[in-house]
Tab-separated table of C-alpha atoms and ligand atoms in Angstrom:
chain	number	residue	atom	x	y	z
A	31	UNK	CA	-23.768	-3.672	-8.768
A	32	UNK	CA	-19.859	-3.141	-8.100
A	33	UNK	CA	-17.860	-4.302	-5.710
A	34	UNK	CA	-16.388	-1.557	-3.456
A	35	UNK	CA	-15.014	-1.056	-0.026
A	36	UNK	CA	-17.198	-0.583	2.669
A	37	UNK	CA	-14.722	-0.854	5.599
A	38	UNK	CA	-11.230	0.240	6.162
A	39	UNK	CA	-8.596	-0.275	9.073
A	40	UNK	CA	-4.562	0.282	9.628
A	41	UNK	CA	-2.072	-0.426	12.184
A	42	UNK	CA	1.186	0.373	12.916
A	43	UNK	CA	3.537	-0.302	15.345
A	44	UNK	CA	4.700	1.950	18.405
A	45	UNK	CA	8.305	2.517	17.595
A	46	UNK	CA	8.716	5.312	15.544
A	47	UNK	CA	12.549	5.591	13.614
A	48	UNK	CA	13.119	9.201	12.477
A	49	UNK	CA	15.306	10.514	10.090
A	50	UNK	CA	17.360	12.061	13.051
A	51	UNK	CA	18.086	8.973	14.403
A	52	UNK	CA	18.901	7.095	11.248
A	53	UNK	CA	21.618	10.316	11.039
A	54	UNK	CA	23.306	8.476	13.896
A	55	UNK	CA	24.099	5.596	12.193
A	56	UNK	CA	24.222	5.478	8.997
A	57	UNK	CA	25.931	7.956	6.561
A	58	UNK	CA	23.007	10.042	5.962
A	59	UNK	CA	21.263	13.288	6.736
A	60	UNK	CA	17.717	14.350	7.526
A	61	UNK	CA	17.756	17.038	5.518
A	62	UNK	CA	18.547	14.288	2.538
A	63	UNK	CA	16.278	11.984	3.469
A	64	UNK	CA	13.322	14.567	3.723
A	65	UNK	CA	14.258	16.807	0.531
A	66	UNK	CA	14.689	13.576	-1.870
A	67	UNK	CA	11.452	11.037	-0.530
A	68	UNK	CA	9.636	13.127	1.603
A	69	UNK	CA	10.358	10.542	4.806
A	70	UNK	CA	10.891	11.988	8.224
A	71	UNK	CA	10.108	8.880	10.240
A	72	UNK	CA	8.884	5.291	9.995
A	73	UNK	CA	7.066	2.868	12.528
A	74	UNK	CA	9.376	0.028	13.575
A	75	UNK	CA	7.572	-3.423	14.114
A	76	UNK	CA	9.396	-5.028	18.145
A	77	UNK	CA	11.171	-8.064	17.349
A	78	UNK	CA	8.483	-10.253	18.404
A	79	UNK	CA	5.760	-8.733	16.848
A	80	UNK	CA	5.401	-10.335	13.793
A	81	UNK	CA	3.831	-9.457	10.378
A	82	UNK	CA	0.611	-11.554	11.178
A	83	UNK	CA	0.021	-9.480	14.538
A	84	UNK	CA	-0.157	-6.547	12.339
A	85	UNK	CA	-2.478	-7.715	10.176
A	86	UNK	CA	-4.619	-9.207	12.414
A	87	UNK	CA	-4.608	-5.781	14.270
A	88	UNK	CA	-5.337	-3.778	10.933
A	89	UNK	CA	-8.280	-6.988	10.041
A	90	UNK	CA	-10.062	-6.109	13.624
A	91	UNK	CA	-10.760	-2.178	12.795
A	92	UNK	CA	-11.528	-3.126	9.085
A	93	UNK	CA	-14.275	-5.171	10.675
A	94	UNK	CA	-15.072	-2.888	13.103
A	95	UNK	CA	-15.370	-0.112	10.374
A	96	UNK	CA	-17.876	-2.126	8.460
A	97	UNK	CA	-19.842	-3.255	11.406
A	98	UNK	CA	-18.964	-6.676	10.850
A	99	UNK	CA	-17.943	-9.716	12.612
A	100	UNK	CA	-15.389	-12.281	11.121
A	101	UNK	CA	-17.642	-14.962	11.005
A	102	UNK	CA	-19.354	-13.108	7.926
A	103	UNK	CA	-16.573	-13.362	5.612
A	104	UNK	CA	-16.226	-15.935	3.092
A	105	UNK	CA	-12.516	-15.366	1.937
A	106	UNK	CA	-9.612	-13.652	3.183
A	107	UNK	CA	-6.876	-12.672	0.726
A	108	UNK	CA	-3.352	-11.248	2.435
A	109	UNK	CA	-1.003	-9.413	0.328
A	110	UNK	CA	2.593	-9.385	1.741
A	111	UNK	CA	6.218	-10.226	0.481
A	112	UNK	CA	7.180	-10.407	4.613
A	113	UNK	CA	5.034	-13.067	5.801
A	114	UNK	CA	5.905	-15.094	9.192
A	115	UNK	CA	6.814	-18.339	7.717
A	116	UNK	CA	6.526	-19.743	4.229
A	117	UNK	CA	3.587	-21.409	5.163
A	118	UNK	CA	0.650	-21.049	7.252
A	119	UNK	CA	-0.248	-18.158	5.111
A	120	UNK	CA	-0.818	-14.985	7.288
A	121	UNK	CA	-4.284	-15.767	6.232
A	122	UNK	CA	-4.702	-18.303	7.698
A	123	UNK	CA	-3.252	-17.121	10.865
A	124	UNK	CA	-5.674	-14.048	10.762
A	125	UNK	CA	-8.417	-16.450	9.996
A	126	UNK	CA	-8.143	-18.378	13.396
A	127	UNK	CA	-7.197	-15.345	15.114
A	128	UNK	CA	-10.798	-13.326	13.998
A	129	UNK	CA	-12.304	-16.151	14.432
A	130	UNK	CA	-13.096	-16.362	10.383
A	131	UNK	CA	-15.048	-19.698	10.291
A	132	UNK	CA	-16.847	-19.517	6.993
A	133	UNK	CA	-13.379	-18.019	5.819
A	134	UNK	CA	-11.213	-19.564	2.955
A	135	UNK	CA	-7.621	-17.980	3.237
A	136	UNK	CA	-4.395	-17.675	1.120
A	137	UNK	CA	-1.563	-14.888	0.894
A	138	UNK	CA	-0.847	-13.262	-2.637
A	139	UNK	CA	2.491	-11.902	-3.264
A	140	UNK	CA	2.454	-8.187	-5.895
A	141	UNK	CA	5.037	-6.180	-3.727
A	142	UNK	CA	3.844	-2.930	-2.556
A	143	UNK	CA	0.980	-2.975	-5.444
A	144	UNK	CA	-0.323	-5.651	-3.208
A	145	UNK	CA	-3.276	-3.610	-2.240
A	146	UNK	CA	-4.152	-3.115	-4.903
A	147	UNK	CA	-3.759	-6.684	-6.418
A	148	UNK	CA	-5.918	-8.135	-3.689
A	149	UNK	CA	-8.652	-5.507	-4.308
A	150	UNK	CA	-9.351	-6.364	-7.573
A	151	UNK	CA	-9.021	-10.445	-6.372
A	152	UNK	CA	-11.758	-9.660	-4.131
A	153	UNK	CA	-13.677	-7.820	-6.633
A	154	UNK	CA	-14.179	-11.097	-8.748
A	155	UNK	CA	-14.915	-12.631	-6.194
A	156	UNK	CA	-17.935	-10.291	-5.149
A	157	UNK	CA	-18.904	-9.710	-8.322
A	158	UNK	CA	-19.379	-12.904	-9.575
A	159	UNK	CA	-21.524	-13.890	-6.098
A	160	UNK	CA	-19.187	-16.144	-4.626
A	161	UNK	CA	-18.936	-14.319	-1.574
A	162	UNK	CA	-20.496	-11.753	-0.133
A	163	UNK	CA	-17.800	-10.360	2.091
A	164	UNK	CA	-13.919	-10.653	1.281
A	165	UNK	CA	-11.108	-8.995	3.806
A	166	UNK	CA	-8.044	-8.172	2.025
A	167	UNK	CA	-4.931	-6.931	4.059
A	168	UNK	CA	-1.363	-5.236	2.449
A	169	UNK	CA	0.833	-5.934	5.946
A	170	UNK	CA	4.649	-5.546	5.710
A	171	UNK	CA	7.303	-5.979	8.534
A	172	UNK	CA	10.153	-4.938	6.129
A	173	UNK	CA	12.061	-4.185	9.042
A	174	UNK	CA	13.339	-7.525	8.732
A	175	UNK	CA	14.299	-7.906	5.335
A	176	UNK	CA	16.204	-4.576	5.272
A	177	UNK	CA	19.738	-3.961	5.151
A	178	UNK	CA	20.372	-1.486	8.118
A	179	UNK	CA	24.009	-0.482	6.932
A	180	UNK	CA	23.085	0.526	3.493
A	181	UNK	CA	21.322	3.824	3.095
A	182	UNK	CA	20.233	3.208	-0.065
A	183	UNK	CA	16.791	1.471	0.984
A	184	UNK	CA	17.285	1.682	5.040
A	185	UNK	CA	16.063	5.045	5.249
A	186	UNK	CA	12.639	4.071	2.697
A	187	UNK	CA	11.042	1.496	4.486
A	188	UNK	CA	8.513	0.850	7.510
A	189	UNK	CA	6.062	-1.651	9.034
A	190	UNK	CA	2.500	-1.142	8.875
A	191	UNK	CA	-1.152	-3.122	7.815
A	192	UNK	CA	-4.265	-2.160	6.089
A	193	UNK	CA	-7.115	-3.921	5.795
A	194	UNK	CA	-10.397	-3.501	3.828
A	195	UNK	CA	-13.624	-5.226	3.517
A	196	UNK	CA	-15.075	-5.473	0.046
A	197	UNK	CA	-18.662	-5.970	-0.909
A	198	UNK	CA	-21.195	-4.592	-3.069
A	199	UNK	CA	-22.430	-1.256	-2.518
A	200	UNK	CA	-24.900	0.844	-4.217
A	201	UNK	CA	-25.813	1.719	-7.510
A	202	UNK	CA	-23.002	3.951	-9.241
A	203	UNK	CA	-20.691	2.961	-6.561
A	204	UNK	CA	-17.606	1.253	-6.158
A	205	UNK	CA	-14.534	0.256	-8.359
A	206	UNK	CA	-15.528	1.455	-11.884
A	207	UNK	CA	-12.285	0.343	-13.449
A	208	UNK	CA	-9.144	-1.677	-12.568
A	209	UNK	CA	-5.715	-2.252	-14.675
A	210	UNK	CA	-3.230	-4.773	-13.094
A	211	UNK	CA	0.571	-5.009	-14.672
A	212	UNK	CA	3.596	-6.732	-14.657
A	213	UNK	CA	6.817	-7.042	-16.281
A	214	UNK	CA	9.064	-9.569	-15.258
A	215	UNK	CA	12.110	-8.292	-17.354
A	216	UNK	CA	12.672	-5.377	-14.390
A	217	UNK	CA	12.658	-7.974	-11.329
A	218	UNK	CA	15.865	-7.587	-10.999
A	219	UNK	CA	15.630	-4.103	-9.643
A	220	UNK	CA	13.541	-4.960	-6.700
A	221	UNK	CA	14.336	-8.153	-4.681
A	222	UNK	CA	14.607	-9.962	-1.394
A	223	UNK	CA	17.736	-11.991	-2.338
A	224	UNK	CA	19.069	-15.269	-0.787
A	225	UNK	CA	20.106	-13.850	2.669
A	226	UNK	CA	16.573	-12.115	2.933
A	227	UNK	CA	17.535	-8.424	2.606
A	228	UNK	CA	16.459	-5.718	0.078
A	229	UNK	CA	18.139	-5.055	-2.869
A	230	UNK	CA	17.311	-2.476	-4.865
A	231	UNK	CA	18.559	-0.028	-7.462
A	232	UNK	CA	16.493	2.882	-6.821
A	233	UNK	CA	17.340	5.141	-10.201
A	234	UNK	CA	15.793	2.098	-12.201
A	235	UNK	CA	12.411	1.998	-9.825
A	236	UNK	CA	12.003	5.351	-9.918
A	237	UNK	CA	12.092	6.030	-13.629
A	238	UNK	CA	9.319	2.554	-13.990
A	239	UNK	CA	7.516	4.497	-11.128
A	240	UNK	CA	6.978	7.618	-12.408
A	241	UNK	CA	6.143	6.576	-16.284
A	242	UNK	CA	3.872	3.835	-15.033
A	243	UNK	CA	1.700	5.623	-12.105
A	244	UNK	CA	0.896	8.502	-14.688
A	245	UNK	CA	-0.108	5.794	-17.460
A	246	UNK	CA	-1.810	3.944	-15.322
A	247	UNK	CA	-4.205	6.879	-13.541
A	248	UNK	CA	-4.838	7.764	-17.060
A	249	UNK	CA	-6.153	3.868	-18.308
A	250	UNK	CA	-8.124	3.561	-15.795
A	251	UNK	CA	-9.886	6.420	-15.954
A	252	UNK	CA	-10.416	5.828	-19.908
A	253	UNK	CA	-11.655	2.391	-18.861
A	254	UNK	CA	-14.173	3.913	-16.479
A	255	UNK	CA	-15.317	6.515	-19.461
A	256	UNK	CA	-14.168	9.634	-16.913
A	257	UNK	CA	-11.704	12.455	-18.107
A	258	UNK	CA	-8.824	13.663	-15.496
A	259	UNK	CA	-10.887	16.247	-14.347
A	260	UNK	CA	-13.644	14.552	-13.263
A	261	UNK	CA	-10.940	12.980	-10.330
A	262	UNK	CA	-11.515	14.183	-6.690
A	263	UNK	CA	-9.034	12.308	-4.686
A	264	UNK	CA	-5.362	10.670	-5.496
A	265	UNK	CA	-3.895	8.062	-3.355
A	266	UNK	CA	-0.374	6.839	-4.514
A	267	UNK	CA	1.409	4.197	-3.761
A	268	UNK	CA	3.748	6.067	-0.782
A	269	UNK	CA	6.923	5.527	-1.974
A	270	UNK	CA	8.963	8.926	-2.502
A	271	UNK	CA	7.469	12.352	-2.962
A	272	UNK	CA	8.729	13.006	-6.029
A	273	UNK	CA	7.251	9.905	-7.649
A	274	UNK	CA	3.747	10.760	-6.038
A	275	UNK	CA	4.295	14.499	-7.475
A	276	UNK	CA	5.111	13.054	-10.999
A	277	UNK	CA	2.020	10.879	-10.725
A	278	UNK	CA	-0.101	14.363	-9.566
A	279	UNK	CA	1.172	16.889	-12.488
A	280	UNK	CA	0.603	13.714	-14.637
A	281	UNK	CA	-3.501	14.029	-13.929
A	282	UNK	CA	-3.103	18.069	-13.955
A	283	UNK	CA	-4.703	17.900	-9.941
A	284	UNK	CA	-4.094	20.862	-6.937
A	285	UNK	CA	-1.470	19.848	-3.952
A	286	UNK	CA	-4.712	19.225	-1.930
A	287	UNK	CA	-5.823	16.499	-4.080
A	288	UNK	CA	-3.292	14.138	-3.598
A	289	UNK	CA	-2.796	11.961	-0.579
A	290	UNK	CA	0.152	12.027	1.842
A	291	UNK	CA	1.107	10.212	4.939
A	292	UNK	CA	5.257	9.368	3.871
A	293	UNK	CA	6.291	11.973	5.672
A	294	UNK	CA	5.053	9.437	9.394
A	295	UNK	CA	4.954	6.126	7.399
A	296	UNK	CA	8.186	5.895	4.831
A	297	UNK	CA	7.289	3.318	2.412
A	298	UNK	CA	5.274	0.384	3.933
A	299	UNK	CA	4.785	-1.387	0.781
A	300	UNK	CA	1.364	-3.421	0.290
A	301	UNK	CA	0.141	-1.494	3.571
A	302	UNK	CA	0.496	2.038	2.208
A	303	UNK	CA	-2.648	2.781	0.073
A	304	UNK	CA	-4.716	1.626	2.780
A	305	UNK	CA	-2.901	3.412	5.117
A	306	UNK	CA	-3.340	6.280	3.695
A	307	UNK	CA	-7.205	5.812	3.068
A	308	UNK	CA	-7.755	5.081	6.056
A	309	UNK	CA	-6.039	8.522	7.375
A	310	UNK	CA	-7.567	10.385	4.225
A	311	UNK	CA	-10.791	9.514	5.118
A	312	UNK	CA	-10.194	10.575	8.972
A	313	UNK	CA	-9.342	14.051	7.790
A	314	UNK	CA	-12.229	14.359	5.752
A	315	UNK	CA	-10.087	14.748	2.533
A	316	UNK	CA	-12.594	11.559	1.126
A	317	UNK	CA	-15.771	11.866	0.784
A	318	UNK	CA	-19.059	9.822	-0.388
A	319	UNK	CA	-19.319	9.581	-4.233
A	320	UNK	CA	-15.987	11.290	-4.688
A	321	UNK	CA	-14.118	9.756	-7.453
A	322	UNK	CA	-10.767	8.344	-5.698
A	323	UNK	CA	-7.878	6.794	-7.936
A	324	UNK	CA	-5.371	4.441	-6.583
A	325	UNK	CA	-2.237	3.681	-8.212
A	326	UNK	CA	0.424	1.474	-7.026
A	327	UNK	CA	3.888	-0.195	-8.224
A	328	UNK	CA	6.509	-2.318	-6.945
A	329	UNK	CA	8.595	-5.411	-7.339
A	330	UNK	CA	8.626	-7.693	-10.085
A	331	UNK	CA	7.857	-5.190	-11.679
A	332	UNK	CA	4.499	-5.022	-11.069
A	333	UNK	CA	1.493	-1.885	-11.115
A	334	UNK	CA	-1.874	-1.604	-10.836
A	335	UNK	CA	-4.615	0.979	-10.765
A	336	UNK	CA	-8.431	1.556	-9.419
A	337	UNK	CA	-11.004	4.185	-10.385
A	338	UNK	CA	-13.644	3.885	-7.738
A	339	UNK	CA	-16.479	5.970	-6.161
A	340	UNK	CA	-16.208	6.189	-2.872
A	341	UNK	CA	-19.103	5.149	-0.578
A	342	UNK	CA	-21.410	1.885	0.416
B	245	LIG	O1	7.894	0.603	-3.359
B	245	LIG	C1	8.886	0.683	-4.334
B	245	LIG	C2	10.207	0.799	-3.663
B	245	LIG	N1	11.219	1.595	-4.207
B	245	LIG	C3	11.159	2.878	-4.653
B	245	LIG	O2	10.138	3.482	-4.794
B	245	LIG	C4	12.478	3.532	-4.920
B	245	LIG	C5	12.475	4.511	-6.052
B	245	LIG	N2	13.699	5.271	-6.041
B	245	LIG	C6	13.913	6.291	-5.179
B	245	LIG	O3	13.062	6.632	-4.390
B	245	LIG	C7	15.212	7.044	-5.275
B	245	LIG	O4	15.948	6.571	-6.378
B	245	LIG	C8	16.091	6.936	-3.986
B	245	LIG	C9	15.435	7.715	-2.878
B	245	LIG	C10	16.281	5.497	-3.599
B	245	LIG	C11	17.449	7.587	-4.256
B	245	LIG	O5	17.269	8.937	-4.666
B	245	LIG	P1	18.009	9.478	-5.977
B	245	LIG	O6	17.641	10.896	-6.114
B	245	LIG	O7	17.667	8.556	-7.112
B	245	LIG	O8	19.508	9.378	-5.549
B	245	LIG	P2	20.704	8.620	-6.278
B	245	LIG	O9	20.597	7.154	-6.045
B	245	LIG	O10	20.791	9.139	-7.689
B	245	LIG	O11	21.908	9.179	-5.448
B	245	LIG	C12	22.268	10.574	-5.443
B	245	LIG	C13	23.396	10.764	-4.461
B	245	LIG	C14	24.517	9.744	-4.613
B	245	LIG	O12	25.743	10.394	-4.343
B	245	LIG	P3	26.691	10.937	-5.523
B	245	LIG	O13	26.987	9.733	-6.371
B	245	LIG	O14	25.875	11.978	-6.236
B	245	LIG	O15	27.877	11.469	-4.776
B	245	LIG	C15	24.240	8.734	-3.535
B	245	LIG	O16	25.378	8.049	-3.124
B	245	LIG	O17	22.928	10.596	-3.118
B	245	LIG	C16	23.698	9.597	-2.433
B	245	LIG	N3	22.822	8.886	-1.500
B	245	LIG	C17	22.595	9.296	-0.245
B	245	LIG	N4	23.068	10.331	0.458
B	245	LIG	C18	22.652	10.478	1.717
B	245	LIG	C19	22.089	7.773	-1.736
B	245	LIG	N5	21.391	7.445	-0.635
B	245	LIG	C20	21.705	8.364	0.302
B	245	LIG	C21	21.299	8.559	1.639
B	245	LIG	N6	21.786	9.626	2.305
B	245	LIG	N7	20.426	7.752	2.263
C-alpha cells in the first residue's frame, strides 16, 4: 500500500500587506505587481511571532484533520530555509510544543520545493514500516530575510505553514510517483546571502521554473503509467502566475484545473502547496480518487514532483 496524505492544515498570520500598500513605499505599482505574478496581498508574520509558532499552528489542524493526536507520530520532518535559530530544529520545537513523545525530529532545507521534499522523506519512511505516522510542515517567515527596499523580491514573498500527515491509505491510493531534482550550478540565482536577505535574479528563476514544472508534471506522470489527460487537479508551486500558467498549457488542462491562492498568499515558499491544498480541498475543487499533481521549484536549484490519488 502507498503512502499518502490523510490530513492537511495551514496557517497564516493576521497581517495582511497588499499591493496598495507596498505602492507607498517602494517604487512599484499594483497594477504591476498583479499583471506580472498574480500577487495582490501577502500575510505578514508580527515580529515576535516566529517561524516555529507558525508551524506549530499549521501541525495542530494537520492533526486535527486526521483525527490524530501528536503522541501517534513517530517522526516529524520540517521543511524551511527561515527557521528560528540554527539549531533546535523547528522540529524539535513543534515536537515539545504537540506534545510529540514517540516523535524523532529534524528540519530539511529544499527551498520552496520543501513540501514537496519532505513528502516524499516521509513516504520512505511509511513505506518501508518504520513509522506509521510522519508530520511534515513547509513554514516560512520570509518576512525576515527580505529586502524591503528592493522591489525586485519585496513584493513576491509572504509568511505562511502547511502541514500534512502521511500514512498509508487504501488500495490504489496515495503518491503513485515522485521525481526530486537539483542542480547546484543555478544556486546562485536564489540565495539568502551573508546579511540574511534575498537575493535573487528573477529572469534566471523564471526561465528554470517554467522548463522544469512542465518536465517535471510530465515524468511523473510517465512514472505513474498515466497520460496528461488522465490529471484532475494541478497544484503549483505559487510563485508567479505566469509560471503556474506555463506549467498548465504544458499538461494541455482547463483554467479550472489548476490551483490558485497567489493572488491572498504571494509566494510563501515550502508553505505554498500545502496551502493551497488545504484551500483546494475547502472549495471542493479536490476530490477522493482524483488524480492531483504537485510540482514545485526553488533555490539551489532544486524541483520536485508528485502524482498522487487523492483520498485515505
Ligand atoms: O519560489 C521561487 C522564487 N522566485 C521566483 O519564482 C521568481 C521568478 N521570477 C519572476 O517571477 C519574475 O522574473 C519577476 C516577477 C521577479 C520579475 O518579472 P519580469 O517580468 O521577469 O520582470 P523583469 O525583471 O524583466 O523587469 C521588467 C521591468 C524592468 O524595467 P525595465 O528595465 O524594463 O525598465 C524592471 O526594472 O520591470 C521593472 N520592475 C518593476 N517595476 C515595478 C521590476 N520589479 C518591479 C516592481 N515594480 N516590483
Amino acid at each position: 500500500m502507498n503512502a499518502g496524505i490523510i490530513g492537511i492544515g495551514k496557517y497564516v498570520p493576521k497581517k495582511v500587506l497588499t499591493n496598495v500598500d507596498l505602492e507607498k513605499v517602494l517604487d512599484t505599482s499594483d497594477e504591476w505587481i498583479r499583471t506580472r505574478t498574480g500577487i495582490e496581498a501577502r500575510h505578514i508574520a508580527a515580529e515576535d511571532e516566529e517561524t516555529s509558532d507558525l508551524a506549530y499552528e499549521a501541525a495542530k489542524n494537520a492533526l486535527e484533520h486526521a483525527g490524530m493526536t501528536a503522541d501517534q507520530i513517530g517522526l516529524i520532518i520540517v521543511a524551511t530555509v527561515t527557521q528560528d535559530q540554527n539549531f533546535p530544529s523547528v522540529a524539535c520545537q513543534i515536537q515539545e510544543r504537540l506534545g510529540a513523545k514517540q516523535a524523532g525530529a529534524m528540519d530539511i532545507s529544499a527551498a520552496c520545493s520543501g513540501f514537496i521534499y519532505a513528502t516524499v522523506v516521509a513516504k520512505q519512511f511509511v513505506e518501508s514500516n518504520s513509522y506509521e505516522h510522519v508530520l511534515i510542515v513547509g513554514v516560512e517567515k520570509l518576512s525576515k530575510v527580505v529586502d524591503w527596499e528592493d522591489r525586485n523580491t519585496a513584493i513576491l514573498f509572504g509568511d505562511g505553514a502547511s502541514a500534512a500527515v502521511i500514512s498509508k491509505v487504501s488500495e490504489g491510493r496515495g503518491i503513485l510517483s515522485f521525481e526530486l531534482g537539483a542542480d547546484g550550478t543555478g544556486g546562485k540565482h536564489l540565495l539568502i546571502d551573508q546579511q540574511n536577505n534575498i537575493q535573487m535574479n528573477g529572469r534566471e528563476v523564471f526561465k528554470f521554473a517554467v522548463r522544469q514544472m512542465g518536465e517535471s508534471a510530465i515524468n511523473v506522470l510517465e512514472k505513474a503509467g498515466l497520460t496528461k489527460e488522465d490529471v484532475d487537479f494541478l497544484v503549483p508551486h505559487q510563485a508567479n502566475i505566469r509560471i503556474m500558467e506555463a506549467a498548465r498549457e504544458r499538461l494541455g488542462l482547463p483554467e479550472d484545473k489548476m490551483s490558485k491562492t497567489i493572488h491572498k498568499y504571494g509566494n510563501t515558499s515550502a508553505a505554498s502547496i500545502g496551502i493551497s491544498l488545504v484551500d483546494d480541498l475547502q472549495a471542493g475543487y479536490i476530490k477522493d480518487d482524483d488524480v492531483v499533481v504537485l510540482i514545485g521549484f526553488g533555490g539551489g536549484l532544486t524541483w520536485g514532483a508528485i502524482a498522487l490519488k487523492w483520498g485515505k
